Coordinates of C-alpha atoms (C1' of nucleotides) in Angstrom, one line a residue:
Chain A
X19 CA -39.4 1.9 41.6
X20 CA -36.2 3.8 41.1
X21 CA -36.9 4.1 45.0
X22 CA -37.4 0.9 46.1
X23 CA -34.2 -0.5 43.8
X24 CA -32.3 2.1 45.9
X25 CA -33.3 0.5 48.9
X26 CA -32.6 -2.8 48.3
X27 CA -29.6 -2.2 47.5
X28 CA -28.7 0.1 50.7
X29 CA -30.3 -2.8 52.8
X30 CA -27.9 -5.5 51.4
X31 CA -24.9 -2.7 51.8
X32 CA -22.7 -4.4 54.5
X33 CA -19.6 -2.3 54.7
X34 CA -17.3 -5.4 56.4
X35 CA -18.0 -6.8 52.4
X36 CA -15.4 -4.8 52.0
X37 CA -11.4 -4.0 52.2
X38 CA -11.1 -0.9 54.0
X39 CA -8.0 1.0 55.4
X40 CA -8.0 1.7 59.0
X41 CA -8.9 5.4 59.6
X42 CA -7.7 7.5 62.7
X43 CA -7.2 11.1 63.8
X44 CA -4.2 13.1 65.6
X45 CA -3.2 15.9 67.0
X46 CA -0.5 18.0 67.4
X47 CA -1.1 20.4 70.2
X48 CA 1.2 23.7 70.3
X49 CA 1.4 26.1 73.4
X50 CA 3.7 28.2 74.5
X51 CA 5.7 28.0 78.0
X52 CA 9.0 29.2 79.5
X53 CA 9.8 30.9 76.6
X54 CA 9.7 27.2 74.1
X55 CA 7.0 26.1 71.5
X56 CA 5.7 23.0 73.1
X57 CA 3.8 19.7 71.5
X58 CA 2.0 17.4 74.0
X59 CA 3.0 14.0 73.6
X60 CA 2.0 10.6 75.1
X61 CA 3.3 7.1 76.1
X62 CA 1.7 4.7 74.6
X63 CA 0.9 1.6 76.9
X64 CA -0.3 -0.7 74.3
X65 CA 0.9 -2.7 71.2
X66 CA 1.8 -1.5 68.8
X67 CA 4.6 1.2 69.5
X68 CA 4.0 -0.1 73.0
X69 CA 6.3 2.7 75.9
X70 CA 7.1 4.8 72.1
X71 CA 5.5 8.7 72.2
X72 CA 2.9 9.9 69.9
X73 CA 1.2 12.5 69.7
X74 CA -2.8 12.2 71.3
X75 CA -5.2 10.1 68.1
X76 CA -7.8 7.6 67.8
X77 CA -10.2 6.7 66.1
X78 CA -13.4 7.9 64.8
X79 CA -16.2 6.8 67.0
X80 CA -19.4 6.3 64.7
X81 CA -21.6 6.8 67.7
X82 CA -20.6 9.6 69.1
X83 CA -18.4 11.8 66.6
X84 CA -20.7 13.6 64.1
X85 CA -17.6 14.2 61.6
X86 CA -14.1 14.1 62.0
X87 CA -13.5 17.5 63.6
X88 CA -15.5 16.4 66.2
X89 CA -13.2 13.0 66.3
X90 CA -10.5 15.5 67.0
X91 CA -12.5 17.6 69.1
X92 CA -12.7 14.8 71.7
X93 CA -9.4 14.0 71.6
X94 CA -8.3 17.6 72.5
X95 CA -10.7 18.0 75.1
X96 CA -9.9 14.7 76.9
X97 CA -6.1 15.2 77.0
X98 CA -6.3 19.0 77.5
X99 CA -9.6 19.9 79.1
X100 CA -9.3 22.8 76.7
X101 CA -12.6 23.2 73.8
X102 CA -12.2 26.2 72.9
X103 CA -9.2 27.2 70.8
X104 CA -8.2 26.9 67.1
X105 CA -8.1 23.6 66.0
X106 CA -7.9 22.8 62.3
X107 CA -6.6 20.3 59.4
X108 CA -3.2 20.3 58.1
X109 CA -3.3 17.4 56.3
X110 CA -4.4 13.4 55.2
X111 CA -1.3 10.4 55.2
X112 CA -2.3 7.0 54.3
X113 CA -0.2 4.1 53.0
X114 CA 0.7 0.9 54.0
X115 CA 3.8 1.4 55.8
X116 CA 2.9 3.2 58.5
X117 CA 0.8 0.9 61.0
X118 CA 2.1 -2.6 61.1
X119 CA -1.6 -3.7 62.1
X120 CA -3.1 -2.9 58.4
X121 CA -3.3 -0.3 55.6
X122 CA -3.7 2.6 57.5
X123 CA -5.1 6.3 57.0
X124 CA -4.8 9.1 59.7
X125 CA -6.0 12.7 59.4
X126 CA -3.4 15.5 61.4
X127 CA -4.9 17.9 63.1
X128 CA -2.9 21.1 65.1
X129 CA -4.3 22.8 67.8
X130 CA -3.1 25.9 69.5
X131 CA -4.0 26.6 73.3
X132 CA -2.8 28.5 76.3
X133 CA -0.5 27.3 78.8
X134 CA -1.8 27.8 81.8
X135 CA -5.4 26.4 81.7
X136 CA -4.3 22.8 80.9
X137 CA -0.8 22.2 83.0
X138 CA -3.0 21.3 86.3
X139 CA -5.0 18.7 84.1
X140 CA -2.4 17.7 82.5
X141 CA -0.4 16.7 85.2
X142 CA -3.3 14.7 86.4
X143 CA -4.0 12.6 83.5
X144 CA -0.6 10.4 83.5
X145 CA 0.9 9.7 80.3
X146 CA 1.1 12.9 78.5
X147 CA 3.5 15.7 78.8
X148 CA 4.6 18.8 77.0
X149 CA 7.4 18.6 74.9
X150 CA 10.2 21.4 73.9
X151 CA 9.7 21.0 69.9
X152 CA 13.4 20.9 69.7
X153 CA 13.7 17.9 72.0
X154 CA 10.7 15.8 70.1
X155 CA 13.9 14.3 68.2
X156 CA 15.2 12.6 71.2
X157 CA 12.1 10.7 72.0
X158 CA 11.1 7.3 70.3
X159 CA 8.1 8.5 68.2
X160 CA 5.8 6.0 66.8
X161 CA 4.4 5.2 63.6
X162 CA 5.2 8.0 61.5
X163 CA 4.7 10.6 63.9
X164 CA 7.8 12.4 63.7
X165 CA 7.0 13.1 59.8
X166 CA 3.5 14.1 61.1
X167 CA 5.1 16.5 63.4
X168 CA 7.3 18.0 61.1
X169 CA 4.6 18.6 58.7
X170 CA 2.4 20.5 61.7
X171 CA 4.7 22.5 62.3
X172 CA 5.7 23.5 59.0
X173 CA 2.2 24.4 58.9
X174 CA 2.4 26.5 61.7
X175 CA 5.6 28.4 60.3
X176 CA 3.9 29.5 57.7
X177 CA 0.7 30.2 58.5
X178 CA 2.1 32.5 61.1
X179 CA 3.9 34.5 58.1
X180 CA 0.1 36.1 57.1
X181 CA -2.1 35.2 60.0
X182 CA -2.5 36.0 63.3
X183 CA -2.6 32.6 64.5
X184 CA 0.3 33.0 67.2
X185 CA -2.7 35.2 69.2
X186 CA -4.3 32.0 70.3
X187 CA -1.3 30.3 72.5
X188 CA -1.3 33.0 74.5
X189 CA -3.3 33.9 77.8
X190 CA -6.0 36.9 77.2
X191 CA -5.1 39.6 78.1
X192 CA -1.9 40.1 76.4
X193 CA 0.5 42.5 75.3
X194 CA 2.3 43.2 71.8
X195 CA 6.0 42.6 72.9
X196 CA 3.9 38.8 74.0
X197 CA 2.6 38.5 70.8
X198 CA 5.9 39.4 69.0
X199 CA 7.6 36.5 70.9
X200 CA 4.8 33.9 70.2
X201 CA 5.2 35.2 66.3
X202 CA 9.2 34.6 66.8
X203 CA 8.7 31.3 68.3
X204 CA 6.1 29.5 66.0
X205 CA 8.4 31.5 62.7
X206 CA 11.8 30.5 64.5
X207 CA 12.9 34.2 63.8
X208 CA 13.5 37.4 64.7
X209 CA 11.2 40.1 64.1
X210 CA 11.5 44.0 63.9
X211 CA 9.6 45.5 66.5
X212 CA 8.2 48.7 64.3
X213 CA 7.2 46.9 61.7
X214 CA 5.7 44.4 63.5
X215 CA 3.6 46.4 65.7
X216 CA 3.0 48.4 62.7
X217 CA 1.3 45.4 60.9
X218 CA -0.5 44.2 63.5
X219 CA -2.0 47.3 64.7
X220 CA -2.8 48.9 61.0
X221 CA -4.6 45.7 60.2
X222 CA -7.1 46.5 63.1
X223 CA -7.3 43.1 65.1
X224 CA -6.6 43.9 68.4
X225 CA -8.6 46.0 71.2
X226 CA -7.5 47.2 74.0
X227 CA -8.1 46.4 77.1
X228 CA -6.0 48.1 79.3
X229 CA -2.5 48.3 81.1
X230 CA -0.5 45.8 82.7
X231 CA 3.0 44.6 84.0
X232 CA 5.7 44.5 81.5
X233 CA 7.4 41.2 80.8
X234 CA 9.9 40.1 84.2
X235 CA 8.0 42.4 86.1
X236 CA 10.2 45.5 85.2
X237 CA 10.0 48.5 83.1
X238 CA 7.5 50.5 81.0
X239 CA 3.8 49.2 81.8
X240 CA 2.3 47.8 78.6
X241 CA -0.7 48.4 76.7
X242 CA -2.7 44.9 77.0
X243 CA -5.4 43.4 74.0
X244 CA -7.4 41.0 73.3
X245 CA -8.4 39.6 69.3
X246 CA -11.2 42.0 67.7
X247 CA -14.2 40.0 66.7
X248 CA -13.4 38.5 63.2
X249 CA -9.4 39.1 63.7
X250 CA -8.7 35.1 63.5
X251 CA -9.9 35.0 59.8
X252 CA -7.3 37.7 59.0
X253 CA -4.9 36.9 56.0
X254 CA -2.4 39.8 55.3
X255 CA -1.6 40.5 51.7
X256 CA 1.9 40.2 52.5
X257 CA 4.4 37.6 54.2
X258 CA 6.1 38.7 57.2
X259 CA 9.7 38.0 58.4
X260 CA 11.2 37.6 55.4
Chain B
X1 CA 9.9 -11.3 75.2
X2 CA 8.2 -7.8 74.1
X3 CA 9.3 -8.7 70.5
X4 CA 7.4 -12.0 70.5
X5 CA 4.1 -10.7 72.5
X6 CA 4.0 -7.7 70.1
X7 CA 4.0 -10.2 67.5
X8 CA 1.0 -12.5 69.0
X9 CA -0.6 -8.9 69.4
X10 CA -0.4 -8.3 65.4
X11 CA -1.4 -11.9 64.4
X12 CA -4.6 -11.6 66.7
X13 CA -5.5 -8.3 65.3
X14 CA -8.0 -8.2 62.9
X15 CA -9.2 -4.7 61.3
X16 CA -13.1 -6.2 60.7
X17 CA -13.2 -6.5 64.2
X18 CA -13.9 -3.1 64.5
X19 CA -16.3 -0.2 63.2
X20 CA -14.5 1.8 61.1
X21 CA -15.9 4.7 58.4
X22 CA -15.6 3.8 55.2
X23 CA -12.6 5.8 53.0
X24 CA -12.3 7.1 49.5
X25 CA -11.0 9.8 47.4
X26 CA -12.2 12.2 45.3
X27 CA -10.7 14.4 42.6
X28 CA -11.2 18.2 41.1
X29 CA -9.7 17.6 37.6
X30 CA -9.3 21.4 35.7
X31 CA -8.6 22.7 32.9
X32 CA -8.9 25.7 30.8
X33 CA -10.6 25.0 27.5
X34 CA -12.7 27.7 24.8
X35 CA -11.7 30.3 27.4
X36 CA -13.5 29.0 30.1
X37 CA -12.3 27.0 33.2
X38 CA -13.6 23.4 33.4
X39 CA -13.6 20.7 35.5
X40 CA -14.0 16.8 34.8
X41 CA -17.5 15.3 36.1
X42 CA -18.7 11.9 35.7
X43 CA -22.3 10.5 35.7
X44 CA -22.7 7.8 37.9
X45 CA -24.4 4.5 36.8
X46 CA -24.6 2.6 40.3
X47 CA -26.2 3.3 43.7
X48 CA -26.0 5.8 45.9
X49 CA -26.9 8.6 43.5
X50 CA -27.1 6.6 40.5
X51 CA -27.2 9.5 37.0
X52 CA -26.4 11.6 39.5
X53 CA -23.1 13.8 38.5
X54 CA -20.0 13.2 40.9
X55 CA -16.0 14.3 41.1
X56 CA -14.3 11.2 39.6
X57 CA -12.9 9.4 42.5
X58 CA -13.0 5.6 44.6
X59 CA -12.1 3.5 46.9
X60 CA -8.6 2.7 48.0
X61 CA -7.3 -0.4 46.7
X62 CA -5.3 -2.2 49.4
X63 CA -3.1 -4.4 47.0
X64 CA -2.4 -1.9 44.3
X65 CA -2.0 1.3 46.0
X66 CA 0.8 2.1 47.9
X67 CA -0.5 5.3 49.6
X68 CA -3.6 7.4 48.7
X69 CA -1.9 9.9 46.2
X70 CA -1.1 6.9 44.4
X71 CA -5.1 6.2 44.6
X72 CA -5.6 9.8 43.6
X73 CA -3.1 9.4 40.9
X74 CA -4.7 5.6 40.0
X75 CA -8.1 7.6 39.4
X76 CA -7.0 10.7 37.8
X77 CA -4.4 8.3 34.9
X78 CA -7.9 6.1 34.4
X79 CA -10.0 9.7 33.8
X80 CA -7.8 11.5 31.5
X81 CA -4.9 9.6 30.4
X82 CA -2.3 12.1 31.7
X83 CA -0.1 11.3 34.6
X84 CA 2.1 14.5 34.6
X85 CA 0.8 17.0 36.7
X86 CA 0.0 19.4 39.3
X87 CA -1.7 16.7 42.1
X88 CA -2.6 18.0 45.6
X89 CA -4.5 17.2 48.7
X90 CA -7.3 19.9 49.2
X91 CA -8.7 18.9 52.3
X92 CA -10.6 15.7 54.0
X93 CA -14.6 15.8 55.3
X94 CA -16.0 12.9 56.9
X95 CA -19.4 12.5 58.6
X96 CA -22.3 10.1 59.5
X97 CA -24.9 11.9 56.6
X98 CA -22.7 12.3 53.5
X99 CA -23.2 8.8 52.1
X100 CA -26.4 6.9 52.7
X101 CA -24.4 3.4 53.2
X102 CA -22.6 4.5 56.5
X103 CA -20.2 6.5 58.1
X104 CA -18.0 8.0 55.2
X105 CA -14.8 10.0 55.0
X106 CA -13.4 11.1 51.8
X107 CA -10.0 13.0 51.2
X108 CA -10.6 15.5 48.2
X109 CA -7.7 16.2 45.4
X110 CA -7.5 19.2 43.2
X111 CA -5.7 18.3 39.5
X112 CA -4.7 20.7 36.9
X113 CA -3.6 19.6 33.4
X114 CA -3.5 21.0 30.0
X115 CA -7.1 20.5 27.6
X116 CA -5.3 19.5 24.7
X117 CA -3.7 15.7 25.4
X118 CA -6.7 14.6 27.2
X119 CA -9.8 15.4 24.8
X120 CA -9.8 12.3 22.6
X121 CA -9.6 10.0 26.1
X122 CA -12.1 11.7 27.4
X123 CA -14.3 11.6 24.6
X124 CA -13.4 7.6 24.0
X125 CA -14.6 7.0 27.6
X126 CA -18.4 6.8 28.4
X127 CA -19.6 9.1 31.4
X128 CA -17.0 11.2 31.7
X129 CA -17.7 15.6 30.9
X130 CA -16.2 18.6 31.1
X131 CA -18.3 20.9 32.6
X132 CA -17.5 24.9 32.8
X133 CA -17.3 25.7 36.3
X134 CA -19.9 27.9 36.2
X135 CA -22.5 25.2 35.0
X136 CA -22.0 22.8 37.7
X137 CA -24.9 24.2 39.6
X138 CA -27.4 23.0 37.0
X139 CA -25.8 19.1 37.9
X140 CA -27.4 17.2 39.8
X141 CA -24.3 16.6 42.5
X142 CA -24.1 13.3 44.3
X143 CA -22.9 13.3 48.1
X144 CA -21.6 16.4 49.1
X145 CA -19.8 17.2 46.0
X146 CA -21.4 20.4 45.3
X147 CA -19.1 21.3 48.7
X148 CA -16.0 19.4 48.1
X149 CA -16.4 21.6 44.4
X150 CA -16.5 24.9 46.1
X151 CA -13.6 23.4 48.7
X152 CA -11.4 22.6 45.4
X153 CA -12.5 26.0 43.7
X154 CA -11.7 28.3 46.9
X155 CA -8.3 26.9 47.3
X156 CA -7.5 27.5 43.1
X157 CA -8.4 30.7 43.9
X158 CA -6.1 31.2 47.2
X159 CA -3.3 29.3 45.5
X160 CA -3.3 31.1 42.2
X161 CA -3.0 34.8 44.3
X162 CA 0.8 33.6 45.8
X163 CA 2.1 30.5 43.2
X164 CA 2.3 29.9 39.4
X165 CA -0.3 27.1 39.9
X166 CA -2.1 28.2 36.3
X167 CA 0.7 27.5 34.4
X168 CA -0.5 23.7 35.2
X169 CA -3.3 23.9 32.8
X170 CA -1.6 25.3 30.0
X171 CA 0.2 23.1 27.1
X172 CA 4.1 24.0 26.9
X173 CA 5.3 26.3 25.3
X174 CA 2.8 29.2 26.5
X175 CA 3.1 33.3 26.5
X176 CA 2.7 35.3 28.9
X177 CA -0.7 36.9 27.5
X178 CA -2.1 33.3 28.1
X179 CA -0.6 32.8 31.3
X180 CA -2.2 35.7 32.4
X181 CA -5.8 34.4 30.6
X182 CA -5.6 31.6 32.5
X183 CA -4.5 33.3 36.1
X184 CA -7.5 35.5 35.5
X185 CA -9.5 32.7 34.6
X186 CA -8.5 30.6 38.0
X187 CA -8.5 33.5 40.2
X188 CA -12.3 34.9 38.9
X189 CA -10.8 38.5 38.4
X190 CA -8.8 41.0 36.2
X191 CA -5.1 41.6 36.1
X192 CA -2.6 44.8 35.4
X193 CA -0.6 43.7 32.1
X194 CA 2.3 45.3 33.3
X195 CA 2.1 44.2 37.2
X196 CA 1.2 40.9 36.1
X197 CA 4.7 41.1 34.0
X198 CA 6.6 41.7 35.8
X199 CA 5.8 40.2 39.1
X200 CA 6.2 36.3 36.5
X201 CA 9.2 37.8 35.5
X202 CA 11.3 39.5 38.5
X203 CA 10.5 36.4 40.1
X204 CA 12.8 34.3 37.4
X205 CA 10.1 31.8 37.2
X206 CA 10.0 30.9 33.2
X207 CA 12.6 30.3 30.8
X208 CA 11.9 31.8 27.0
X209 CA 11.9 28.9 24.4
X210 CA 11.3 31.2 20.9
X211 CA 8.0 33.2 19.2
X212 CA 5.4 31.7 18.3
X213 CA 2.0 33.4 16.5
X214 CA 0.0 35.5 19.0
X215 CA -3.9 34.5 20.5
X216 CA -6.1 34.7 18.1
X217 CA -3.6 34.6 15.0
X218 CA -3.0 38.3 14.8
X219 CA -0.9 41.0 15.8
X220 CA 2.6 41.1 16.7
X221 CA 4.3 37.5 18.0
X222 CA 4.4 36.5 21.3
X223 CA 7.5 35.5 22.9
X224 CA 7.0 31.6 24.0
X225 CA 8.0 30.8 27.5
X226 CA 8.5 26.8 30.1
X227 CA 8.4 26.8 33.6
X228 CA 12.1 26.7 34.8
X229 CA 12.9 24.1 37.2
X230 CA 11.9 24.6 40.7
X231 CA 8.9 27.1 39.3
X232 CA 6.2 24.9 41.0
X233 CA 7.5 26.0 44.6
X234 CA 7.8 29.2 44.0
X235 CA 5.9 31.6 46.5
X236 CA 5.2 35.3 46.3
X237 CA 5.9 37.3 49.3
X238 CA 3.1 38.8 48.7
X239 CA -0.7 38.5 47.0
X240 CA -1.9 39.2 43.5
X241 CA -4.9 41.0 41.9
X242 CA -6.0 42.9 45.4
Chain C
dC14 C1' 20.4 59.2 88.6
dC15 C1' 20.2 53.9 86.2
dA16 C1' 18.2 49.7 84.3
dA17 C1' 14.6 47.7 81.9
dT18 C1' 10.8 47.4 79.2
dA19 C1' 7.2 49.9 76.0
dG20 C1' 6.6 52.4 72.2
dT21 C1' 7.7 56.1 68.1
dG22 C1' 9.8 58.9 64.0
dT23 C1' 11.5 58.5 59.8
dC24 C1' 14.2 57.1 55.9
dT25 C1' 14.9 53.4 52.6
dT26 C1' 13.4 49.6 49.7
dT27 C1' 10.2 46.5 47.4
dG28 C1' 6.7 45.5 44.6
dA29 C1' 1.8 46.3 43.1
dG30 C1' -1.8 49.5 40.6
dA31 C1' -2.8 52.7 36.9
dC32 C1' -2.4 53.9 32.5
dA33 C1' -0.4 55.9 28.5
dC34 C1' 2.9 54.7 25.6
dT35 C1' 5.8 52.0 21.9
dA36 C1' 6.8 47.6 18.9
dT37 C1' 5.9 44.2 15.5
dG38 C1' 3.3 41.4 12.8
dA39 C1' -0.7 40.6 8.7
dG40 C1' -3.7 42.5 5.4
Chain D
dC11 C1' -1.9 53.0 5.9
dT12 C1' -5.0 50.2 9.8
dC13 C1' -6.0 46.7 13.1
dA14 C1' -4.6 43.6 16.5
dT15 C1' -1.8 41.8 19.7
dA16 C1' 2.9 42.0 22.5
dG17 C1' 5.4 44.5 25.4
dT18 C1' 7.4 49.0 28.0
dG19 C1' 8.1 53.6 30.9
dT20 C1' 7.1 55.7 34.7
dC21 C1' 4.5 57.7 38.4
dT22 C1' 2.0 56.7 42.6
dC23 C1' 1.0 54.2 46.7
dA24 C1' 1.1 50.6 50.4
dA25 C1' 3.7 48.2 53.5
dA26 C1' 8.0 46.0 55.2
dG27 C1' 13.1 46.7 56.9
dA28 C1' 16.5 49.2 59.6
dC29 C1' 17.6 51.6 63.4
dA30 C1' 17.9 55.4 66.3
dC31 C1' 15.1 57.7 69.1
dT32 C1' 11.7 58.9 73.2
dA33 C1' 8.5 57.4 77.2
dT34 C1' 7.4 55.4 81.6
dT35 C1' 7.9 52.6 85.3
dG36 C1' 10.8 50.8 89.8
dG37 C1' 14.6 51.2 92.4

DNA sequence: CCAATAGTGTCTTTGAGACACTATGAG
DNA sequence: CTCATAGTGTCTCAAAGACACTATTGG
């Protein structure tokens, strides 16, 4: 009874009855190359925001997505090629400002990949193109992308203060004077080598995997790593750079 | 010429024409009452999950809202009466199986606010409960709540080990023995008196406002302390209660 | 040898953990 | 006085900052 009243009502459920925002997903995809913390950013070729950057979004499709990590799962792969890096939620905006169509909700995603798997795709697929984070500001951005962008990477300043996020921008192998720099860049500051490699190596999250070519080719070979199993969940006890 | 076909774009476009998930939010309201951390549920009276227990929480509505923390903010004023307090954005889930009418996203809040002015209003309205955090398992939860609780509880947790986030769920003036009641309380674990102390204090986070009679009525007085301006921001270079 | 990069020794400083201690109120 | 609660003194320990030092390669 209590059943069939529960039906009924899930059968008359249309959801267009209702007043809905418009939902989408975005990205802001981080890697690192010549030495600069890059976003990739896109042209748009349609209204609205038509010839403004943004970074890669869409929305949700019901058919295919199983959630919306999926949603921005897609997106990722179809601009990068790249599945399988860190990808997570930094936050939810919604108001009615920010898309002139309707009342509009998006949810920001960052990603962090390589370089060097993605630049030969990328330069196929037209419209997108990696951007120096300090020259984002002298693009058009739509919508409200540049607050979006500000609040990824705020997000990825400070999670690099007691993770070890910085690890997955960079190519596997790698060495610790690497991952210093890809901590210096996503921080935007200096770092102490000592302690540095001190933290990094007490905490047990590399292995090693050998020897390589120093950084410019001259010098002292370095010792090269790659993440321990488990190492991306790492959370220090204690902020770094500080 | 762009101008007006941008325009004809935006009077053609019409959001229905589309399949779009449907959006809501939901909110963890805590507090700390009888020495136990609670958190407000509400019985639901309508399909899905009618008498089943839920987070308060609802739709967005388009004319009155002018983002989604004011929907949060709509929902948590029409639950408790209080408008004050700590309000934040925990995380958003969204996925084809969490509600039985269709596609379904939902952007989950944590709250914190002091028992004291919100018993009566809660009492006045209907369905509403608070329910020891502990207890919630022996709710029937509607949706996915049961996660979107442990989602809200984790991050109290997390928060509480590097901010002075329990002080939101004490009534002004407080002392620092039930500051440190309700950090343990939030956290799930004991605390060092002194370390506990002095980390508040070093960190110049609370300004004294008198005595006032110690917990439980006896003993020596307690010295009474506010949050100093700013207080909310304040982060710990490093974790507590390790 | 030099230049360049990798990697270490070691002293100082900060702040948490442990835990015994003292202080102030009511009866 | 005792009991109860507030608040302190002080030692140890973990980990970051500073910075000078040594090590290993190619030329």
């Amino acid at each position: 009874m209590s059943k069939s009243s529960e039906q009924s009502f899930l059968d008359s459920y249309n959801p267009k009855d209702f007043d809905t925002p418009i939902y989408s997903v975005d990205i802001a995809i981080f890697t690192l190359h010549e030495g600069q913390l890059k976003v990739l950013m896109v042209e748009r070729n349609e209204y609205p925001y038509k010839d403004y950057w943004a970074l890669p979004g869409g929305f949700v499709d019901l058919k295919k997505d199983s959630d919306i990590n999926a949603t921005a799962r897609r997106k990722l792969v179809s601009k990068t090629g790249v599945n399988a890096p860190l990808l997570e939620q930094v936050t939810t905006v919604g108001n009615a400002k920010r898309d002139p169509r309707h009342w509009s909700i998006t949810t920001l995603y960052m990603a962090l990949i390589p370089y060097a798997p993605t630049s030969a795709f990328i330069e196929a697929v037209n419209e997108a193109r990696w951007v120096p984070i300090d020259e984002t500001d002298q693009l058009k951005l739509a919508f409200d992308h540049k607050e979006l962008l500000y609040f990824a990477r705020e997000r990825l300043k400070s999670k690099t203060a007691y993770t070890v996020l910085p690890m997955h921008v960079l190519k596997r192998p790698f060495s610790l004077t690497q991952l210093q720099k890809a901590f210096e860049l996503l921080m935007d500051t200096q770092l102490e080598k000592k302690s540095f490699r001190r933290r990094i190596l007490n905490a047990d999250l590399l292995k090693e995997v050998g020897e390589g070519v120093p950084e410019g080719g001259k010098g002292r070979p370095a010792t090269l790593y790659e993440p321990a199993d488990g190492s991306e969940n790492h959370l220090f006890v204690r902020v770094f750079g500080d």
